[in-house]
mmCIF file with all atom_site columns, C-alpha atoms in Angstrom:
data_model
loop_
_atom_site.group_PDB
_atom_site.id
_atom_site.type_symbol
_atom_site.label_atom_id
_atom_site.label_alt_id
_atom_site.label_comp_id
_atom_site.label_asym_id
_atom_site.label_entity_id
_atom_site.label_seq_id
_atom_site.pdbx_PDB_ins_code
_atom_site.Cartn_x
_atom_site.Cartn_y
_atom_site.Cartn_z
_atom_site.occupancy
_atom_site.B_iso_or_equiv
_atom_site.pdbx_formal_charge
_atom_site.auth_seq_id
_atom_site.auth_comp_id
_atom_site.auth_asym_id
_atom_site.auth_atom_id
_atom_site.pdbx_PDB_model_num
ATOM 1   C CA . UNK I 1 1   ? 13.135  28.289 13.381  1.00 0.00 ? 1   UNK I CA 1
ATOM 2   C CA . UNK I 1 2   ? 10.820  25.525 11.483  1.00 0.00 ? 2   UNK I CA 1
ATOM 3   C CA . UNK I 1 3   ? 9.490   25.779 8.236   1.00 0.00 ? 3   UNK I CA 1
ATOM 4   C CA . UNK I 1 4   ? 10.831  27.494 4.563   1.00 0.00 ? 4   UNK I CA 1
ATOM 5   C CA . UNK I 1 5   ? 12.234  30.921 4.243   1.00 0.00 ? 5   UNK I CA 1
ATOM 6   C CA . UNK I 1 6   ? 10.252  32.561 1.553   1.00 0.00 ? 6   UNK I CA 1
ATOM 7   C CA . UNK I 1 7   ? 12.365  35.070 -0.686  1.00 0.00 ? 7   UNK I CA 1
ATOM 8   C CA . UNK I 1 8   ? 11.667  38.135 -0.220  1.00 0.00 ? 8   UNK I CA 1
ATOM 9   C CA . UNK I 1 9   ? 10.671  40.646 -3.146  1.00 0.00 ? 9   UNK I CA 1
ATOM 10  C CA . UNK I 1 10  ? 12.014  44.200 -2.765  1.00 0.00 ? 10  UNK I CA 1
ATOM 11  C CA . UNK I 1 11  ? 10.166  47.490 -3.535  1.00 0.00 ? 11  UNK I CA 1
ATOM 12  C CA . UNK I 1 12  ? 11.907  47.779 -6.748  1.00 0.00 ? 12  UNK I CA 1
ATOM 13  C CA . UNK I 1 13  ? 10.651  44.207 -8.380  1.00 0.00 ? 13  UNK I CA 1
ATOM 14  C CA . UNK I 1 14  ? 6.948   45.628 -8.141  1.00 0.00 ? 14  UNK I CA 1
ATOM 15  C CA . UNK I 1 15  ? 5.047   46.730 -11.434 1.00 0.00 ? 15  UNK I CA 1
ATOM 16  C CA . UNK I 1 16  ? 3.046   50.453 -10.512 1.00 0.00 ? 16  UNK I CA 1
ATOM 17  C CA . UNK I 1 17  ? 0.532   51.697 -12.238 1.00 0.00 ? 17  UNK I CA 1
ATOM 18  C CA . UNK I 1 18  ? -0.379  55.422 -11.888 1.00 0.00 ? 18  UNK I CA 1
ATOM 19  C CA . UNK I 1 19  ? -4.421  56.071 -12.615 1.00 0.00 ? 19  UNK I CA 1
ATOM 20  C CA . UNK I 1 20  ? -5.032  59.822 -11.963 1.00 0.00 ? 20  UNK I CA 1
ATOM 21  C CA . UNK I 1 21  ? -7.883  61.927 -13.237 1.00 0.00 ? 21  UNK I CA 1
ATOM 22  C CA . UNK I 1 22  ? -7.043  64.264 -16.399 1.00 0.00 ? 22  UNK I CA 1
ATOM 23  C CA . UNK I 1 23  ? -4.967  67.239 -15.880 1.00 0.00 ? 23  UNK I CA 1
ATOM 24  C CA . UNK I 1 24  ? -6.316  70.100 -16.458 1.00 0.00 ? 24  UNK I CA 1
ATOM 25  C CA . UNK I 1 25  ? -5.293  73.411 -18.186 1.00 0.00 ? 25  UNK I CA 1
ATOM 26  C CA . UNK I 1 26  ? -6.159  75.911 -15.483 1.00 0.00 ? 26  UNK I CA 1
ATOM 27  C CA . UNK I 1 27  ? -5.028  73.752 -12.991 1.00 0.00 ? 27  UNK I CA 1
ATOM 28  C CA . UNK I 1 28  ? -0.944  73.484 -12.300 1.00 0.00 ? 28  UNK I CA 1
ATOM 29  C CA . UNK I 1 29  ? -0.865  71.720 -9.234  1.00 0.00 ? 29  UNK I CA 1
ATOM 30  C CA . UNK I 1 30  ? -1.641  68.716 -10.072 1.00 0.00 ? 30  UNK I CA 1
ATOM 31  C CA . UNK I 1 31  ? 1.028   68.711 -12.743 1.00 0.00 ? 31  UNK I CA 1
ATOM 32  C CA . UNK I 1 32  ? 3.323   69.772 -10.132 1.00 0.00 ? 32  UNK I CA 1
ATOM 33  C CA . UNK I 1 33  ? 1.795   66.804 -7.548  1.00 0.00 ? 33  UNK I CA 1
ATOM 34  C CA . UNK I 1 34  ? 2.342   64.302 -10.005 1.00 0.00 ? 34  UNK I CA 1
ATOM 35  C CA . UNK I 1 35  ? 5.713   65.501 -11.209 1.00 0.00 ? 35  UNK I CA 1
ATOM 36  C CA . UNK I 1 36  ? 6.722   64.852 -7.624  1.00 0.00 ? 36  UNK I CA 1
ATOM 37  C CA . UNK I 1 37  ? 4.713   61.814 -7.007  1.00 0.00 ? 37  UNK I CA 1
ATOM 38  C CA . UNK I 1 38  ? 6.822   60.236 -10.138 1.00 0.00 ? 38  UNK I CA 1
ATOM 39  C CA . UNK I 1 39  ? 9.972   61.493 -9.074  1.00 0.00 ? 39  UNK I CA 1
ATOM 40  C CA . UNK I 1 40  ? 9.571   59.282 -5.663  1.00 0.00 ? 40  UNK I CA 1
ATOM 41  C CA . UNK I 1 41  ? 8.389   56.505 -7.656  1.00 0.00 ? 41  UNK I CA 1
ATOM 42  C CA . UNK I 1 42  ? 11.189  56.451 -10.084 1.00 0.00 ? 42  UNK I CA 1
ATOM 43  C CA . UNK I 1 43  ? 13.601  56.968 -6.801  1.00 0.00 ? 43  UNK I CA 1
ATOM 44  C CA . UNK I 1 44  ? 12.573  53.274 -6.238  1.00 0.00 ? 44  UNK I CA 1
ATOM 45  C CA . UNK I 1 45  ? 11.323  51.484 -9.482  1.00 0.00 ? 45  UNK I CA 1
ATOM 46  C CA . UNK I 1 46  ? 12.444  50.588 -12.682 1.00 0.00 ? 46  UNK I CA 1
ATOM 47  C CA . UNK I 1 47  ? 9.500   51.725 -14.698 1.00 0.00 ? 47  UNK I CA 1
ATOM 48  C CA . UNK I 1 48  ? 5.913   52.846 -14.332 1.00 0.00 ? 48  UNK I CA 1
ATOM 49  C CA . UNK I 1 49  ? 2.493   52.878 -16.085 1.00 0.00 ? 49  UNK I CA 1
ATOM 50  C CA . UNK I 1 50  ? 0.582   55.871 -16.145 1.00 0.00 ? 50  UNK I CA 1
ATOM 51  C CA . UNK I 1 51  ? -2.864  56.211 -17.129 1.00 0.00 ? 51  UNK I CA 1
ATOM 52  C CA . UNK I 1 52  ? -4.900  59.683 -17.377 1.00 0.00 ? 52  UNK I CA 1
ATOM 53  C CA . UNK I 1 53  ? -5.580  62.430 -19.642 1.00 0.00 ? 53  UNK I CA 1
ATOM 54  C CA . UNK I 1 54  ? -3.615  65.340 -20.487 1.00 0.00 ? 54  UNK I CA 1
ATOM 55  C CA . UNK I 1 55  ? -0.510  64.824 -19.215 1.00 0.00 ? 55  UNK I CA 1
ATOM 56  C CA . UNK I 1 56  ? 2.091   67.208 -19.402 1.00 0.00 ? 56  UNK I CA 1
ATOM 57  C CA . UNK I 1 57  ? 4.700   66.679 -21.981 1.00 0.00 ? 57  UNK I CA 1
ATOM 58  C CA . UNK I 1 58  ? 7.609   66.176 -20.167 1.00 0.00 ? 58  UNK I CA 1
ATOM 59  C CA . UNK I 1 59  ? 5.600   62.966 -18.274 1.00 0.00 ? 59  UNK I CA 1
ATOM 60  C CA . UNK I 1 60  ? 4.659   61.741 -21.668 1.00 0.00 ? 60  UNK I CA 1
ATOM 61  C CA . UNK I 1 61  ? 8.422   61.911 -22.805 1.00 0.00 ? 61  UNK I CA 1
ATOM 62  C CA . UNK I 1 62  ? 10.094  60.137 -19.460 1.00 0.00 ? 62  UNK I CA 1
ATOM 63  C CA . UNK I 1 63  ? 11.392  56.712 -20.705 1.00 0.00 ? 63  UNK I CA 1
ATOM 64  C CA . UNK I 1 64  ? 10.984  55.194 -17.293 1.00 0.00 ? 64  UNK I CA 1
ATOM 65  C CA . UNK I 1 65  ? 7.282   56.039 -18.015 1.00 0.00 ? 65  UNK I CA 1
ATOM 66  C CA . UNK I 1 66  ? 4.927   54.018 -19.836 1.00 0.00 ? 66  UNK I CA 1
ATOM 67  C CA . UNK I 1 67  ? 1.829   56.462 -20.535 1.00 0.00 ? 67  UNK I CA 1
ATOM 68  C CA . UNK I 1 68  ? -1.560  55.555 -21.848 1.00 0.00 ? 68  UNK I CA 1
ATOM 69  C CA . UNK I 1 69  ? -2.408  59.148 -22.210 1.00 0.00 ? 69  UNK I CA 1
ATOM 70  C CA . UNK I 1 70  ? -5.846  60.647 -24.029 1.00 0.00 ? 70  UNK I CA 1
ATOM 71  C CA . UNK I 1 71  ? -7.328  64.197 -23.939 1.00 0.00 ? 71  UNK I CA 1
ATOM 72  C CA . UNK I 1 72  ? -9.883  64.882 -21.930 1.00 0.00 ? 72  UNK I CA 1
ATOM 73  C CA . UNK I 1 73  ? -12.081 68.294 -21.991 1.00 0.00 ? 73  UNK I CA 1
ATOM 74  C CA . UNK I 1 74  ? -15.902 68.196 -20.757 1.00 0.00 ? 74  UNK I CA 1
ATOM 75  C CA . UNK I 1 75  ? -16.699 71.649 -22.233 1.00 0.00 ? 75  UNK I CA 1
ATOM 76  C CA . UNK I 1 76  ? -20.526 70.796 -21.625 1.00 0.00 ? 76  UNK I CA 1
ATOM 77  C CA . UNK I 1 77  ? -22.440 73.226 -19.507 1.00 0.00 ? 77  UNK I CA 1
ATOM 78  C CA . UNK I 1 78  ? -25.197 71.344 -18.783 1.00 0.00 ? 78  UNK I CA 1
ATOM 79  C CA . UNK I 1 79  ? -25.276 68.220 -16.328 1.00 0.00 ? 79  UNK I CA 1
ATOM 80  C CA . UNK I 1 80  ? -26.684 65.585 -18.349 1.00 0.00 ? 80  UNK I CA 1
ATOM 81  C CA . UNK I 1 81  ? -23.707 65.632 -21.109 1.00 0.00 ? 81  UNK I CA 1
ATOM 82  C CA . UNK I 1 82  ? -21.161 66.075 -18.129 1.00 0.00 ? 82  UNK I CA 1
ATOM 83  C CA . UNK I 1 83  ? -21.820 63.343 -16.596 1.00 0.00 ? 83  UNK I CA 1
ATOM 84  C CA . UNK I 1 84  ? -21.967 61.069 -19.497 1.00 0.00 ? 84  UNK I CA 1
ATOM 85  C CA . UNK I 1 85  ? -18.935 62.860 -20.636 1.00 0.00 ? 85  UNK I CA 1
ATOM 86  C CA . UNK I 1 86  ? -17.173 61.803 -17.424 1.00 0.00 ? 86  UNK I CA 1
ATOM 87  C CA . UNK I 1 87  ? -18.309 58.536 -17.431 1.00 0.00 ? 87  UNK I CA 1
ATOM 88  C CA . UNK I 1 88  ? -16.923 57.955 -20.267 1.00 0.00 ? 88  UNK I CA 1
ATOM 89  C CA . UNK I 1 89  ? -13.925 59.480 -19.254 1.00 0.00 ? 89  UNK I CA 1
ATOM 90  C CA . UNK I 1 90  ? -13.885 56.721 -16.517 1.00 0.00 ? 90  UNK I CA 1
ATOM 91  C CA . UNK I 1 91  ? -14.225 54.108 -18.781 1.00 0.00 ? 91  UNK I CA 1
ATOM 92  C CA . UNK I 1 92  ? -11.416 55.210 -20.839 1.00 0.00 ? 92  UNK I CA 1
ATOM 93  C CA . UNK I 1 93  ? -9.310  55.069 -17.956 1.00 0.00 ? 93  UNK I CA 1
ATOM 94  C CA . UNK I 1 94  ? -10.625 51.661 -17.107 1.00 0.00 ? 94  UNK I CA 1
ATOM 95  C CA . UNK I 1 95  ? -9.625  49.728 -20.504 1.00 0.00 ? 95  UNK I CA 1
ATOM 96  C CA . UNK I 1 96  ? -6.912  50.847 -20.132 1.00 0.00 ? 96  UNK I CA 1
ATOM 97  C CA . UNK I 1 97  ? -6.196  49.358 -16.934 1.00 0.00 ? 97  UNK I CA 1
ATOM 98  C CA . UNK I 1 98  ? -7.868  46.058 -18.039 1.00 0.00 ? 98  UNK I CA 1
ATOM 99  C CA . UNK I 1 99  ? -5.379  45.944 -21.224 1.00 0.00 ? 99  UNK I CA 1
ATOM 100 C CA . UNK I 1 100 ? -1.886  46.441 -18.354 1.00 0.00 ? 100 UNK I CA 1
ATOM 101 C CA . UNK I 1 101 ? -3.436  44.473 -16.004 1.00 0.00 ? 101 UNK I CA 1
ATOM 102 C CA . UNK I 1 102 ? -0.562  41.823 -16.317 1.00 0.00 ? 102 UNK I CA 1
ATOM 103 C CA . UNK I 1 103 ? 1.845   44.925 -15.725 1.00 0.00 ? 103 UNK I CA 1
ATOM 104 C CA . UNK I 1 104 ? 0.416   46.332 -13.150 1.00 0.00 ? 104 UNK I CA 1
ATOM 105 C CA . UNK I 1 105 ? 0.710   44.796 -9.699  1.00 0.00 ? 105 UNK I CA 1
ATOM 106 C CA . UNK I 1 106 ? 0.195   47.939 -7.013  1.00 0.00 ? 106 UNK I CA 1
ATOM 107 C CA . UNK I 1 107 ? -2.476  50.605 -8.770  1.00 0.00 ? 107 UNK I CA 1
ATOM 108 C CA . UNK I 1 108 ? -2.342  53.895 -7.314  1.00 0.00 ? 108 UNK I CA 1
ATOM 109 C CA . UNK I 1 109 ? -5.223  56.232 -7.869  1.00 0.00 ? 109 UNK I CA 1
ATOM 110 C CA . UNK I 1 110 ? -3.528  59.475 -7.505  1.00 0.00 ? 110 UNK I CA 1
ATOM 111 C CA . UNK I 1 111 ? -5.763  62.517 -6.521  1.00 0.00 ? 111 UNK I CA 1
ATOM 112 C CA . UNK I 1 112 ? -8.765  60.270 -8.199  1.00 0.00 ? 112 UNK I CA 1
ATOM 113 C CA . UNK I 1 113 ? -11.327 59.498 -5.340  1.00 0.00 ? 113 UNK I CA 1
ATOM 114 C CA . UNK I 1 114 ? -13.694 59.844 -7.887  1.00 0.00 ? 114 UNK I CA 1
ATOM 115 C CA . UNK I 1 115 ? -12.603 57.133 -10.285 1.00 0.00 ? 115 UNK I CA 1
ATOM 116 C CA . UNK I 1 116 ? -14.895 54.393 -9.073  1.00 0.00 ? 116 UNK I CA 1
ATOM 117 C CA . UNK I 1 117 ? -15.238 52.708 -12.298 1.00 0.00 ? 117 UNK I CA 1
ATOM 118 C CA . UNK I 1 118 ? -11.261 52.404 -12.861 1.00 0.00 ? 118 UNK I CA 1
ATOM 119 C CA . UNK I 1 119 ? -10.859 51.448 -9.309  1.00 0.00 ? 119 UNK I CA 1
ATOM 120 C CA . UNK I 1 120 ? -13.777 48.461 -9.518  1.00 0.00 ? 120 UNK I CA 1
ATOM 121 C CA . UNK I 1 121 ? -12.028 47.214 -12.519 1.00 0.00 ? 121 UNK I CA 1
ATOM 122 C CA . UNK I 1 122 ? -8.994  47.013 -10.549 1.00 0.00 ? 122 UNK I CA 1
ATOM 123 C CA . UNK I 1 123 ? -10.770 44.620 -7.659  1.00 0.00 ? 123 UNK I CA 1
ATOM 124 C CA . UNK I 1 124 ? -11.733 42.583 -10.125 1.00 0.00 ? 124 UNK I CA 1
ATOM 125 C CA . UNK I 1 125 ? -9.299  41.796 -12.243 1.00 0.00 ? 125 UNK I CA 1
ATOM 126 C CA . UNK I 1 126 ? -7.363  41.295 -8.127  1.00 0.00 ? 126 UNK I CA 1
ATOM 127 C CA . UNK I 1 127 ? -5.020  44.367 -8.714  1.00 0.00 ? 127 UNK I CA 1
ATOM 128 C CA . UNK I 1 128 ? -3.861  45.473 -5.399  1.00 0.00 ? 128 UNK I CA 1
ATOM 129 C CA . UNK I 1 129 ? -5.022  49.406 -4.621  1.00 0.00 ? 129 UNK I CA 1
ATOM 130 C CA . UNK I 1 130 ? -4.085  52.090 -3.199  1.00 0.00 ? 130 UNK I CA 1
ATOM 131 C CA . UNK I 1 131 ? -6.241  55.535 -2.801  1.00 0.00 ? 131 UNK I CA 1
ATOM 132 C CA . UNK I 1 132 ? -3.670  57.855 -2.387  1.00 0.00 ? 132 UNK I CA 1
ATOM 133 C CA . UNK I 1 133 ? -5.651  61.389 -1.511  1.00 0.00 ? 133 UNK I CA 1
ATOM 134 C CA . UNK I 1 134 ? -3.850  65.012 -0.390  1.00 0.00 ? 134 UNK I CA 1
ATOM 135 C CA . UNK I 1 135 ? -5.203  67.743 1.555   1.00 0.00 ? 135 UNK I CA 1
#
């Protein structure tokens, strides 16, 4: 066989990045989903970044976990102020995955098909994505 063999790079030398949408209070699953979710990851990487809001605290306090973690409640009843509120929210999300951009190499969104904001910074900035959806 002609040409150069090319080295390749195992599961374990890629940088993931978590993006999920906040947790919320009345709603366990998703903490349980991600718990999960991390426990795979961490099966077959070194370390992690994890960017959402209200994480549970035993996520936060993982030291294979890097967490860029902020609270998150839209307690607004009417739609104007929600919206803006989650846009925001989006936004939040997406600094932060401009600032680890050079740590992140494979971005999943995790139960976030929503998250178009986070997920357009991601294409730009040429981090490779994954949608990762249940149900």
């Amino acid at each position: 066989m002609k040409g150069k063999l090319r080295k390749s790079h195992g599961v374990s030398d890629c940088k993931i990045g978590i993006i999920a949408n906040p947790m919320t209070p009345y709603n366990k699953v998703s903490e349980v989903l991600i718990r999960k979710f991390l426990r795979l990851i961490f099966s077959i990487v070194s370390e992690v970044i994890i960017i959402s809001g209200n994480l549970p605290e035993d996520v936060l306090t993982t030291p294979k976990a890097r967490c860029y973690n902020f609270i998150y409640h839209n307690k607004y009843r009417s739609p104007v102020p929600r919206v803006a509120n989650y846009v925001k929210m989006q936004l939040r999300i997406a600094i932060g995955l401009f600032k680890g951009k050079k740590d992140i190499g494979v971005a999943f969104f995790w139960l976030s098909p929503t998250l178009i904001i986070p997920m357009l910074v991601a294409k730009i900035v040429r981090i490779k994505t994954v949608l990762f959806i249940t149900g």
